[in-house]
Amino acid sequence: MRVLGIETSCDETGVAIFDSEKGLLADALYSQVAMHSEYGGVVPELASRDHVRKLLPLIREVLAEAQLSLQDLDGVAFTAGPGLIGALMVGASTGRALAMGLGIPAIAVHHMEGHLLAPMLEENPPSFPFVALLVSGGHTQLVKVEGIGEYELLGESLDDAAGEAFDKAAKMLGLDYPGGPLIARLAEKGDRSRFRFPRPMTDRPGLEFSFSGLKTFTLNTANSHRDDQGQIDEQTMADIAAAFEDAVVDTLAIKCRRALQQTGLKQLIIAGGVSANRHLRLKLEAAVKKEGAELYYARAKFCTDNGAMIAYAGCQRLLAGQMSDLTILAKPRWPMETLEPLSQES
């Protein structure tokens, strides 16, 4: 089965074609980062309009790369949520219209399920069951995964997601948007022993996260090291960035190790934009090794939003006989635990 995947949940337009027998045939991505950086964050209306401009050209691009025509497709998968409602509507309406016109099934895909399954695109994918850490700009969740659609939420952030905290900490230091990669790059130059930031909620049982207090601590530290002109010297900025990154990464690692112990599972996957952070991967490698477990993650290009993960997730559900009706479905809020599991026959 050849499935066209469409991702338009936020500020990246992703399109891909996945073949159930041959794997990923083609993928393309257009990022709106340059446009939104001028405003310090994503402007929803601008994001929606840019998806309208870029989506059809990207669909034509992946079809050409895969040497296929629209008539060669067997299904269409589109992100239906969570995300920005206007952005979601662009992908959902396009995907639903294409499927209707071609007379093929369409499937509405949960954005975070796409992220969760992205490691399945690699040569050495994990097998079910496993624990998943979903960590991005909008989500920080630990999930027990028995199979596709069989999810148990173990814990999540009570306030900001880790990726959002990275962006806000970067803003406090005067860095551009998106701040997460810039913080990580700056932290490489920092002295990780100079500052010690708190590891939120690690001194109590449970698998919930909280990063709002860490942001406040970062702001207070930054403000206490500004000169009379309100500037922070470059080395101090790097030291603060390193301390902040260490605090977030250590917190995530502690909770992941605790989740493995609680579930007794021996596989951990990390997915979402923050999963591309090199320091996080190294820390988690060490943490899971202590539990006799293995760590899995997608290649960097499939950690951020992309069409390949949507095409893959949609293909699995279409193969199981699931499909969406003619409704153009978009859900800005959509708990992943409400998803339907794959049929036993699949």
mmCIF file of C-alpha atoms in Angstrom, residues 24 113-126 133-135 268-278 281 284-285 295-306 308-309 312:
data_model
loop_
_atom_site.group_PDB
_atom_site.id
_atom_site.type_symbol
_atom_site.label_atom_id
_atom_site.label_comp_id
_atom_site.label_asym_id
_atom_site.label_seq_id
_atom_site.Cartn_x
_atom_site.Cartn_y
_atom_site.Cartn_z
ATOM 1 C CA LEU A 24 9.771 5.365 2.579
ATOM 2 C CA GLU A 113 1.257 9.140 17.412
ATOM 3 C CA GLY A 114 3.215 10.062 14.307
ATOM 4 C CA HIS A 115 6.145 11.200 16.450
ATOM 5 C CA LEU A 116 5.879 8.106 18.642
ATOM 6 C CA LEU A 117 6.112 5.818 15.609
ATOM 7 C CA ALA A 118 8.886 7.761 13.826
ATOM 8 C CA PRO A 119 11.634 5.405 15.156
ATOM 9 C CA MET A 120 9.869 2.632 13.218
ATOM 10 C CA LEU A 121 11.263 4.240 10.053
ATOM 11 C CA GLU A 122 14.793 3.238 11.061
ATOM 12 C CA GLU A 123 16.641 0.060 10.075
ATOM 13 C CA ASN A 124 16.615 -1.259 13.648
ATOM 14 C CA PRO A 125 13.182 -0.318 15.005
ATOM 15 C CA PRO A 126 11.918 -1.134 18.502
ATOM 16 C CA LEU A 133 9.150 9.827 25.978
ATOM 17 C CA LEU A 134 7.387 12.337 23.737
ATOM 18 C CA VAL A 135 9.236 15.601 24.130
ATOM 19 C CA LEU A 268 12.691 3.271 25.695
ATOM 20 C CA ILE A 269 12.001 5.376 22.623
ATOM 21 C CA ILE A 270 12.325 9.148 22.530
ATOM 22 C CA ALA A 271 10.507 11.190 19.912
ATOM 23 C CA GLY A 272 9.645 14.793 19.132
ATOM 24 C CA GLY A 273 11.820 17.800 18.372
ATOM 25 C CA VAL A 274 13.782 17.770 21.633
ATOM 26 C CA SER A 275 14.750 14.120 21.045
ATOM 27 C CA ALA A 276 17.313 15.431 18.536
ATOM 28 C CA ASN A 277 19.257 17.019 21.415
ATOM 29 C CA ARG A 278 22.636 15.261 21.513
ATOM 30 C CA ARG A 281 20.544 11.174 23.860
ATOM 31 C CA LEU A 284 19.463 8.620 28.240
ATOM 32 C CA GLU A 285 21.870 6.074 26.742
ATOM 33 C CA LEU A 295 17.229 3.324 23.649
ATOM 34 C CA TYR A 296 15.678 4.034 20.243
ATOM 35 C CA TYR A 297 15.127 7.282 18.354
ATOM 36 C CA ALA A 298 14.587 8.529 14.834
ATOM 37 C CA ARG A 299 17.261 10.200 12.729
ATOM 38 C CA ALA A 300 17.393 13.961 13.308
ATOM 39 C CA LYS A 301 15.291 14.897 10.227
ATOM 40 C CA PHE A 302 12.408 12.790 11.530
ATOM 41 C CA CYS A 303 12.528 14.141 15.102
ATOM 42 C CA THR A 304 10.923 17.434 14.103
ATOM 43 C CA ASP A 305 7.530 17.584 12.380
ATOM 44 C CA ASN A 306 7.560 15.721 9.065
ATOM 45 C CA ALA A 308 7.126 10.600 6.778
ATOM 46 C CA MET A 309 5.894 9.848 10.293
ATOM 47 C CA TYR A 312 3.867 5.602 8.216
#
